[in-house]
Coordinates of C-alpha atoms in Angstrom, one line a residue:
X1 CA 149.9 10.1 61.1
X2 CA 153.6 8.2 61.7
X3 CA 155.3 7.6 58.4
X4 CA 155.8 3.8 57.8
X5 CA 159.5 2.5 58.7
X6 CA 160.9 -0.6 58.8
X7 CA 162.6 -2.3 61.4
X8 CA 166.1 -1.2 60.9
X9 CA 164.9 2.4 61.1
X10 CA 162.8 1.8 64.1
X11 CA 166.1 0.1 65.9
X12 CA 168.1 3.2 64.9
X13 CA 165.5 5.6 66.2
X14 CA 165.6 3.8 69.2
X15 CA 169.1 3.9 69.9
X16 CA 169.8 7.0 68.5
X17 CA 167.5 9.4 68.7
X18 CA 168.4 12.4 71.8
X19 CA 166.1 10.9 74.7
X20 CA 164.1 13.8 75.5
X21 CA 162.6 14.0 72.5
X22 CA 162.4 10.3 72.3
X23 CA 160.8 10.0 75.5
X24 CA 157.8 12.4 74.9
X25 CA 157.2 11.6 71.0
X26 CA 156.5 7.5 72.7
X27 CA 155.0 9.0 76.1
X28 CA 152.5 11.2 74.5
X29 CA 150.4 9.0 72.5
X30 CA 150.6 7.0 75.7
X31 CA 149.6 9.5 78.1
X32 CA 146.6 10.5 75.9
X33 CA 145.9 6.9 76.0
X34 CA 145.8 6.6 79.8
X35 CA 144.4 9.3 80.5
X36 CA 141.0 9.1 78.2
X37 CA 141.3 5.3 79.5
X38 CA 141.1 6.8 82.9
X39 CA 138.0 9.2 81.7
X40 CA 136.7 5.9 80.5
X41 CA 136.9 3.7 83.7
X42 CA 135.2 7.0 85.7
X43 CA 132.9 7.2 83.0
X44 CA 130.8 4.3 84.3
X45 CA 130.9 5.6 88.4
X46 CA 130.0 9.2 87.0
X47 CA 127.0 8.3 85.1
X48 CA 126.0 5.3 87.2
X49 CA 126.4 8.0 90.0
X50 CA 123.9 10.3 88.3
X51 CA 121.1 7.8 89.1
X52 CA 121.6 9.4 92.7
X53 CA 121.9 5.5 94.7
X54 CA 124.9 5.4 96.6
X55 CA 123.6 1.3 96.4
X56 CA 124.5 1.4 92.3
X57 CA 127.5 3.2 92.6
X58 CA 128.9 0.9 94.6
X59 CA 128.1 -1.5 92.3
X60 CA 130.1 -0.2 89.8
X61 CA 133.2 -0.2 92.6
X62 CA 132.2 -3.8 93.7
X63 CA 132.7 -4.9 90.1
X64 CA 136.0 -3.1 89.5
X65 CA 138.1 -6.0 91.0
X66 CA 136.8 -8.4 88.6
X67 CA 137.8 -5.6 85.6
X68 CA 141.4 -5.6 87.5
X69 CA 141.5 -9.7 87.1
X70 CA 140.7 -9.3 83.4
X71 CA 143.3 -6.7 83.0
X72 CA 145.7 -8.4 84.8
X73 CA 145.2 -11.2 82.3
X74 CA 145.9 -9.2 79.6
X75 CA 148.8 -6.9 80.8
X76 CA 150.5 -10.9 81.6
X77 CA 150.1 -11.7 78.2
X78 CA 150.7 -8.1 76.6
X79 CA 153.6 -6.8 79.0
X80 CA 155.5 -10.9 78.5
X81 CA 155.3 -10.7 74.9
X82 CA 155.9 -7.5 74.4
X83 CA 158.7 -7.1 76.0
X84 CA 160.3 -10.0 74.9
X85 CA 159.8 -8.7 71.3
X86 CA 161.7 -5.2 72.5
X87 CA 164.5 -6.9 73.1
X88 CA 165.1 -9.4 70.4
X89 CA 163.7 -6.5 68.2
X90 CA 166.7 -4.2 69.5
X91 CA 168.8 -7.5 68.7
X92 CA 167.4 -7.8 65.1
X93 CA 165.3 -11.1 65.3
X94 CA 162.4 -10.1 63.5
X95 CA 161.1 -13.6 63.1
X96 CA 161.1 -14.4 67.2
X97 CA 159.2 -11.3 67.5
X98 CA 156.5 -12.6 65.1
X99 CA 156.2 -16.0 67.1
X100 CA 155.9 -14.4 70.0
X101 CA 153.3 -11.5 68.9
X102 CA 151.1 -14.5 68.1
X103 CA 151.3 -16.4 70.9
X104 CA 150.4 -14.5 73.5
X105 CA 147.5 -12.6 71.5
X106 CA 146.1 -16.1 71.4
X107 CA 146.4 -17.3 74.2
X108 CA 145.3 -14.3 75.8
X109 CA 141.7 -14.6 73.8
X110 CA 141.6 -18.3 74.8
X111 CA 141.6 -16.9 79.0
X112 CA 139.2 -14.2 78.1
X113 CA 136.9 -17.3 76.9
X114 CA 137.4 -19.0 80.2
X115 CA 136.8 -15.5 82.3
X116 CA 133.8 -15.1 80.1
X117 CA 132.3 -18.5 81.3
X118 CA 133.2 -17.9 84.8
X119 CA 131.4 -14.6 84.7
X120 CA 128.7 -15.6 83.3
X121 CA 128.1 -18.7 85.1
X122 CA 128.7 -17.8 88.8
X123 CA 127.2 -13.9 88.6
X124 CA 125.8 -14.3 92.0
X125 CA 127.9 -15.8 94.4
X126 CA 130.8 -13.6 92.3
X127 CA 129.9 -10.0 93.6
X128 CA 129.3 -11.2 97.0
X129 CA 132.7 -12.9 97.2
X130 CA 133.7 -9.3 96.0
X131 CA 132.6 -7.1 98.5
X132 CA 128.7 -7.0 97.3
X133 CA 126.4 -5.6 100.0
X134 CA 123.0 -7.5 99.7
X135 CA 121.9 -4.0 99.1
X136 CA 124.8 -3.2 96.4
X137 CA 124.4 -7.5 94.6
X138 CA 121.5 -6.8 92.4
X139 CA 123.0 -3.8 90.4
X140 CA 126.7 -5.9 90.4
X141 CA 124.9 -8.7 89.1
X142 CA 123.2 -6.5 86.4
X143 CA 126.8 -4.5 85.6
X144 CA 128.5 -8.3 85.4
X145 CA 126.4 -10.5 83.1
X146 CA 126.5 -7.7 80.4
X147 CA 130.8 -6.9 81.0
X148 CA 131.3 -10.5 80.7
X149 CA 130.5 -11.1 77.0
X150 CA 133.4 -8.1 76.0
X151 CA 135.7 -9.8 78.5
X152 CA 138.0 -12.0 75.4
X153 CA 137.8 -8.7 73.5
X154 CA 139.6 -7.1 76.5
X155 CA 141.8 -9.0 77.1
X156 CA 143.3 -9.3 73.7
X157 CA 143.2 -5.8 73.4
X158 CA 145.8 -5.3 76.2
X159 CA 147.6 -7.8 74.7
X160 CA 148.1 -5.6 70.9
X161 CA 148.7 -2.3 73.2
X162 CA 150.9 -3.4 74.7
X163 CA 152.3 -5.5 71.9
X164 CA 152.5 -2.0 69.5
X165 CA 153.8 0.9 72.3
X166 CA 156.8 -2.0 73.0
X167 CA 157.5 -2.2 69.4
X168 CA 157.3 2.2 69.2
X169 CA 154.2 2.4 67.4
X170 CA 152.5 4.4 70.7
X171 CA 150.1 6.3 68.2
X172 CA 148.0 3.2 66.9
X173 CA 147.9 2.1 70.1
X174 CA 146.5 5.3 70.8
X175 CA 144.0 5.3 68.2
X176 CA 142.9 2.1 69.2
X177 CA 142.0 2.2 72.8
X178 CA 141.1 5.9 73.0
X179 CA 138.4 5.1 70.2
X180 CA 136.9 2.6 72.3
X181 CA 137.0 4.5 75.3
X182 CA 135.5 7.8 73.8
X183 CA 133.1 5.1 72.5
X184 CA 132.0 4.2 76.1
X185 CA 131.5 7.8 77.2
X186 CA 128.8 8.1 74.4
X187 CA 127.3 5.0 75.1
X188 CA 126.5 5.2 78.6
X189 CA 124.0 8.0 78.8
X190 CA 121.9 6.6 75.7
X191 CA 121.9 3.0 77.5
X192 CA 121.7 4.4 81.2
X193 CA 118.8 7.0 80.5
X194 CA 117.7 7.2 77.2
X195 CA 117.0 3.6 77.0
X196 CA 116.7 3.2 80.7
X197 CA 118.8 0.0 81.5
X198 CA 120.9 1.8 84.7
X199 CA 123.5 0.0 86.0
X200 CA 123.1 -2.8 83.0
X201 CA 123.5 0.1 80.3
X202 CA 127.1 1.3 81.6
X203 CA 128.0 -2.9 81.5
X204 CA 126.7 -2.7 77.9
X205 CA 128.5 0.0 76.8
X206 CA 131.7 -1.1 78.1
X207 CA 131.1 -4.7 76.7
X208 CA 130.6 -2.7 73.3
X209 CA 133.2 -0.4 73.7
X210 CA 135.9 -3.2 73.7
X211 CA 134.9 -4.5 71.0
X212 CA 135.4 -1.9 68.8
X213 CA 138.7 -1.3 70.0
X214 CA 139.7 -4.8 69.5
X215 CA 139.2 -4.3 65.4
X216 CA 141.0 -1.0 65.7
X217 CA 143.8 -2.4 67.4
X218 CA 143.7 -5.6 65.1
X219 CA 144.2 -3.0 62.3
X220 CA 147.1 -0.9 63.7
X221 CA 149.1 -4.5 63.8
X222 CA 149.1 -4.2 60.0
X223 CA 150.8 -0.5 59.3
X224 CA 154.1 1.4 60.0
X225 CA 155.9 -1.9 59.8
X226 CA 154.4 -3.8 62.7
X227 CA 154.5 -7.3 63.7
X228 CA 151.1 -8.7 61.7
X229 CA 149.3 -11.3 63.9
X230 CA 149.1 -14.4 61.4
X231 CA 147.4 -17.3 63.0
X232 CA 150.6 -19.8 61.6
X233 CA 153.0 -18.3 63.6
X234 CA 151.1 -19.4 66.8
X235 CA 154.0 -21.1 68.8
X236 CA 152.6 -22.5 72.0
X237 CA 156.1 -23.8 73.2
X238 CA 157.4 -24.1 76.9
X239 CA 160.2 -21.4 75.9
X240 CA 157.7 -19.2 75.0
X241 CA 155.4 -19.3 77.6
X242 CA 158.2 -19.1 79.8
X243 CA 159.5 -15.9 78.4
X244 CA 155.5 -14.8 78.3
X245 CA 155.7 -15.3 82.8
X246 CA 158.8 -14.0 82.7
X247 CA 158.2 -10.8 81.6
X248 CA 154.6 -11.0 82.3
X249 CA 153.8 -12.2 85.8
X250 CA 154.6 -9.2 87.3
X251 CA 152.5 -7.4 85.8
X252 CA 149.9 -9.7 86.8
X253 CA 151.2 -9.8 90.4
X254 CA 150.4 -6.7 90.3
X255 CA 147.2 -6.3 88.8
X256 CA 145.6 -9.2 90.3
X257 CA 146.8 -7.8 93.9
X258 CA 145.1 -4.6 92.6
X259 CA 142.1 -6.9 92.2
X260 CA 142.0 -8.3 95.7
X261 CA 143.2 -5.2 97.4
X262 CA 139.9 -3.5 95.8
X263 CA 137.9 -6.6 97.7
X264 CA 139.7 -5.9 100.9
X265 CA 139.1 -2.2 100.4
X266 CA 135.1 -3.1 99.7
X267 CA 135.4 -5.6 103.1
X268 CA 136.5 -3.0 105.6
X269 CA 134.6 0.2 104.2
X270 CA 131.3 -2.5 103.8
X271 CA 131.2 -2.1 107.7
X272 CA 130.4 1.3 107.4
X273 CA 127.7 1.3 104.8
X274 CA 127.0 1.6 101.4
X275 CA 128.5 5.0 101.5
X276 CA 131.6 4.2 102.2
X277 CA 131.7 1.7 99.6
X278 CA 130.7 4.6 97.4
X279 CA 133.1 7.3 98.7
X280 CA 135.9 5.1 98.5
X281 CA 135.3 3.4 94.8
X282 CA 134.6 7.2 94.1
X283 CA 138.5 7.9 95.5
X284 CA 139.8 5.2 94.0
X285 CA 138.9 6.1 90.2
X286 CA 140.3 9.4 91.0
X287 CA 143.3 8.6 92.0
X288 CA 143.7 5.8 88.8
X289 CA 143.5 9.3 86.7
X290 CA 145.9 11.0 88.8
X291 CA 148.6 8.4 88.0
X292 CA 147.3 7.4 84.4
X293 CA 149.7 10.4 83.1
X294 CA 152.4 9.0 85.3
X295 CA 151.7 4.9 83.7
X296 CA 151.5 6.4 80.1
X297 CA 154.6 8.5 80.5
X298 CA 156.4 5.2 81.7
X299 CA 154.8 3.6 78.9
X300 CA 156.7 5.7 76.8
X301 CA 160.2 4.5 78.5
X302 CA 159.7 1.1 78.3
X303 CA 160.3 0.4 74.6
X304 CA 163.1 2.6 75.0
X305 CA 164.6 0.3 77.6
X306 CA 163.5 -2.8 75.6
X307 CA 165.4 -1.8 72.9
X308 CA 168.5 0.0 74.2
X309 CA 169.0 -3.3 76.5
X310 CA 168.8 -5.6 73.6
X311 CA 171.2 -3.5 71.4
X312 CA 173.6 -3.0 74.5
X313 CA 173.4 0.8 74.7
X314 CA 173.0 0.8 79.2
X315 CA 174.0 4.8 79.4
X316 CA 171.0 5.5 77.4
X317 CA 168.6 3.1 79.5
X318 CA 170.0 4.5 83.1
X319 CA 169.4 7.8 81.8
X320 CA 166.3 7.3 80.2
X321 CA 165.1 6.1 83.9
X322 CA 166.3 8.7 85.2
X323 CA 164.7 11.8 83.1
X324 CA 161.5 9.9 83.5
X325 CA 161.3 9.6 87.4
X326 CA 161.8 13.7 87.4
X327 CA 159.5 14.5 84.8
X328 CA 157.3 12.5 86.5
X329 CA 157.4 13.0 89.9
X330 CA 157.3 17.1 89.3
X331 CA 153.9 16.5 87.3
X332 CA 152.5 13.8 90.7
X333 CA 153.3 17.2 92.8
X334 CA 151.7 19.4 90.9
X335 CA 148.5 16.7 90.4
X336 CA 148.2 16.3 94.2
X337 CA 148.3 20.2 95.1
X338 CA 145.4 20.5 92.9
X339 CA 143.6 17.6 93.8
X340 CA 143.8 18.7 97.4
X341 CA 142.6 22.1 96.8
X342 CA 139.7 20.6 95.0
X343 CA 139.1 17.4 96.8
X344 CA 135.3 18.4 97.9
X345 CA 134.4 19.4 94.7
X346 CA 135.9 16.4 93.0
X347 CA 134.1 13.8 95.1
X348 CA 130.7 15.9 94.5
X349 CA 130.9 15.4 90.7
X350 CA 130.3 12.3 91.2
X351 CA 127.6 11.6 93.7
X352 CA 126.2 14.9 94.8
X353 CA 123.9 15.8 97.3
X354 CA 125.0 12.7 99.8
X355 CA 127.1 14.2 102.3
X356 CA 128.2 11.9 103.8
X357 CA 130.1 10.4 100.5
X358 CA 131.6 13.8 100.3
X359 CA 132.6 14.0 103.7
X360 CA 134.3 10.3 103.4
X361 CA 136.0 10.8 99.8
X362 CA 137.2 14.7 100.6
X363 CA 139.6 13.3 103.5
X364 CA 140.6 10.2 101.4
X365 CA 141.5 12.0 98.5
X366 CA 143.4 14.7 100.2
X367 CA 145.0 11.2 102.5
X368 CA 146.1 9.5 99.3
X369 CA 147.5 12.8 97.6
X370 CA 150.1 13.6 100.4
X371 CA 152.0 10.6 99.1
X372 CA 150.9 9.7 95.9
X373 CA 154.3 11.7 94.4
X374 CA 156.4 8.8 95.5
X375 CA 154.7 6.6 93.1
X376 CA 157.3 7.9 90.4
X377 CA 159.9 6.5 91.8
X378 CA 158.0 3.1 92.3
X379 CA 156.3 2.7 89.2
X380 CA 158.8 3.6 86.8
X381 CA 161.3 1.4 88.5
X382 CA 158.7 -1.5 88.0
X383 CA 159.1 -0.7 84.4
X384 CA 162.5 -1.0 84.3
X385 CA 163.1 -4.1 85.8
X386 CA 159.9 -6.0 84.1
X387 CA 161.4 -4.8 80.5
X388 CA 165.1 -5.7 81.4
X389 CA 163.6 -9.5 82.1
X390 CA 164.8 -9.5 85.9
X391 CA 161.4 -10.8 86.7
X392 CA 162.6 -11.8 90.5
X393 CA 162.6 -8.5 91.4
X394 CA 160.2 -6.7 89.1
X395 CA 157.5 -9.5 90.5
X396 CA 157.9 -8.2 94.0
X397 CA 157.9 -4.7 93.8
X398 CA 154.7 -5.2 91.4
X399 CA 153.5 -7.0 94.5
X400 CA 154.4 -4.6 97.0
X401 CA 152.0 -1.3 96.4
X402 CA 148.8 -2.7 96.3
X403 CA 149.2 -6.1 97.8
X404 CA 152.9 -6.7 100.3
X405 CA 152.3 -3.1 101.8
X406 CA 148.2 -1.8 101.4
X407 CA 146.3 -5.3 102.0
X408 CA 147.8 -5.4 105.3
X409 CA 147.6 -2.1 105.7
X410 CA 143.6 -1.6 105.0
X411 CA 143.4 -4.7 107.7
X412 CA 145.0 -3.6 110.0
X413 CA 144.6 0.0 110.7
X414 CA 140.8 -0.4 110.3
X415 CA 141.1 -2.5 112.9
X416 CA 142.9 0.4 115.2
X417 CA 141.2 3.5 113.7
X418 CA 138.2 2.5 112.2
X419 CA 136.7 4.6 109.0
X420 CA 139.9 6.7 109.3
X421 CA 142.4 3.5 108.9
X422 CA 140.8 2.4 105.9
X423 CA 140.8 6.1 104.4
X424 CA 144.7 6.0 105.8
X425 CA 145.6 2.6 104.1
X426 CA 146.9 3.9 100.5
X427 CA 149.1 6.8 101.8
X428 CA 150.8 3.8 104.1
X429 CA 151.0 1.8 101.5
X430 CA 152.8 4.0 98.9
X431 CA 155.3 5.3 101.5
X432 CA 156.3 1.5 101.8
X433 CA 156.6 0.5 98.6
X434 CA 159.0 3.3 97.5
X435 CA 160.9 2.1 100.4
X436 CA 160.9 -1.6 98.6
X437 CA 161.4 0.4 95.9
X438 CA 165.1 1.6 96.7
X439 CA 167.0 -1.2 97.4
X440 CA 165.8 -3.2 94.6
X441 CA 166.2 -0.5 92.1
X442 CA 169.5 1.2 92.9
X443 CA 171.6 -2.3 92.5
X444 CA 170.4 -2.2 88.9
X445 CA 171.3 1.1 88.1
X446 CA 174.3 0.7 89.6
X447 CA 175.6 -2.2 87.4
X448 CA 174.0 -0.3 84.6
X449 CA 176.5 2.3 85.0
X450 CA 179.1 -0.3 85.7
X451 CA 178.4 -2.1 81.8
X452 CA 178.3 1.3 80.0
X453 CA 181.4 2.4 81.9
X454 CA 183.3 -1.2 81.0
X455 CA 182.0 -0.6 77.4
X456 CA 183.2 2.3 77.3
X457 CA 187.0 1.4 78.2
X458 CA 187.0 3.5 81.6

């Protein structure tokens, strides 16, 4: 377990410790994190899918929009603050930091109130304006009146991970979400089967699940010299909340275009049956693990850029980006290869015995892994830009992947190829977002380089 430190030893560990080992003592907590996360989100499609319906597992892909909205939520609030606090953290303003740690951890319970009443108040109409088959509504509706209940729990839980891997402290983070999410994967055969609720047992478990990490999480704000959440230091002022979209929106540009990319995705492959809903929910859990390693390694980066930007040290942010984006994109090539090889296997552990699934998913998967390497590049430049507080540009490449470049993408080339196009539609999509990616990434590095080279007298 991490020794306590205070804030002056953090900043200096920050700024000073080699960034290779830097990196990877912040990304691996992180990466754990995403990745049992990721285990955690396929844990409801792989025990739902042992129920052998291809009508409930698409239930459970139906309903993953609306877990993308709450997320989104919380990632706003969590990613705003917490990156504001990196930065006036790196320039010594402990109290700031305190304001802000409060404010957006309350205000992001207060919208998981308001998604909670939504939820449960409009369960019907919900799933069928997201993609519900009138075949598929009657498990969603199950899945959603028993997720909604957890929803202010999950949101304010995003908000302290976020708010503890920006201020370094990746390992309670860690402890915190992975205990929920190893939580979950118990709790879903014993409500599914044992106590035979199906599709409303996974909803339970989840709803549960966040719960428990919410306490744990709660706790980790009080060691190894975190930023305690006192209820005084709630500061709902307009600089705050502007500093909370500023930092914030894009991630929730881009998880709320996750949300209705997910719809359109449910749309198209709706025309082609409930197994195509399946397959492609199926896919797109996958594919959320592949990258997971990729988001937690970025993770890792991001308090490293907080704080180096904040104390003024640009060499070690550019080459902190830089490190990461190999690292990272060597481990995506390595992913894919695999996942190719192993792409009918992989879509059979899930729903087995339905061939046509298999046949749908296999293709998809090995579509989406020819291209899925170039999401280094993209999501790590994300990062980089959302913690240096050029929201501008960090909004719209957030926007770009899953919304500027795959919603039209999914509409369109269904409409010229059919079941292929919509199995096409990520692949597209990530080629054109790392071409977003470029030209409003390089300008940044490039005056990065500029600063530490002024700084430096040359």
């Amino acid at each position: 377990m991490p020794k306590q430190m205070t804030a002056e030893q953090k900043l200096r560990r920050m700024t000073e410790t080699p960034l290779p080992r830097l990196v990877f003592s912040l990304a691996a907590p992180t990466i754990v994190s995403m990745l049992i996360t990721s285990f955690y989100n396929m844990a409801d499609t792989y025990f739902v899918g042992l129920i052998g319906s291809a009508s409930a597992s698409g239930a459970v892909g139906v309903v993953f929009p609306l877990m993308a909205i709450m997320q989104a939520v919380g990632f706003m609030f969590g990613h705003g603050s917490g990156n504001h606090m990196s930065r006036v953290l790196g320039a010594g303003d402990t109290q700031d930091a305190q304001r802000m740690a409060v404010t957006g951890f309350v205000s992001a319970f207060m919208a998981g109130l308001v998604i909670m009443a939504v939820g449960l108040l409009a369960a019907g109409p919900l799933v069928y304006a997201l993609g519900a088959t009138p075949t598929i509504a009657p498990y969603a509706q199950q899945y959603v009146r028993l997720l909604m209940p957890g929803a202010p729990f999950l949101v304010a839980s995003l908000v302290l991970n976020n708010q503890l891997r920006f201020q370094g402290s990746a390992f309670y983070a860690m402890i915190g979400i992975t205990s929920g999410a190893l939580l979950n994967i118990v709790l879903d055969p014993l409500f599914i089967f044992t106590m035979n609720m199906g599709v409303a047992g996974a909803a339970l478990a989840t709803s549960l699940s966040q719960i428990v990490s919410f306490f744990l999480l709660l706790a980790g704000t009080n060691r190894a010299g975190n930023i305690h959440i006192r209820l005084g230091n709630f500061t709902p002022t307009l600089a705050n909340f502007r500093e909370i979209f500023r930092g914030g929106v894009p991630s929730l540009a881009r998880q709320g275009l996750n949300s209705l990319a997910t719809v359109c995705l449910n749309l198209a492959a709706g025309g082609y049956g409930d197994a195509a809903i399946a397959a492609m929910s199926i896919v797109t859990r996958v594919m959320m693990m592949a990258v997971s390693a990729i988001i937690g390694f970025g993770q890792g980066f991001q308090p490293i850029c907080g704080f180096n930007y904040g104390a003024g040290r640009y060499d070690r942010v550019r080459k902190a980006f830089w490190f990461c984006v190999k690292i990272a994109f060597s481990v995506l090539v390595g992913i894919a290869a695999a996942a190719i090889a192993l792409a009918p296997r992989i879509i059979s552990l899930f729903l087995a015995g339905n061939e046509q699934v298999q046949s749908i998913g296999t293709l998809a998967l090995r579509l989406q892994c020819a291209c899925v390497p170039l999401f280094a590049f993209t999501c790590l430049a994300n990062m980089m830009l959302q913690t240096m507080g050029i929201a501008g540009r960090a909004t719209l490449l957030a926007m770009a992947r899953q919304g500027l470049c795959f919603i039209p993408a999914v509409l369109l080339l269904e409409r010229a190829f059919g079941l292929l196009g919509v199995q096409m539609a990520q692949p597209v999509a990530d080629v054109l977002a790392f071409l977003m990616a470029l030209p409003l990434t390089l300008p940044v590095l490039r005056d990065l380089r500029a600063r530490e080279e002024k700084a430096s007298g040359k």
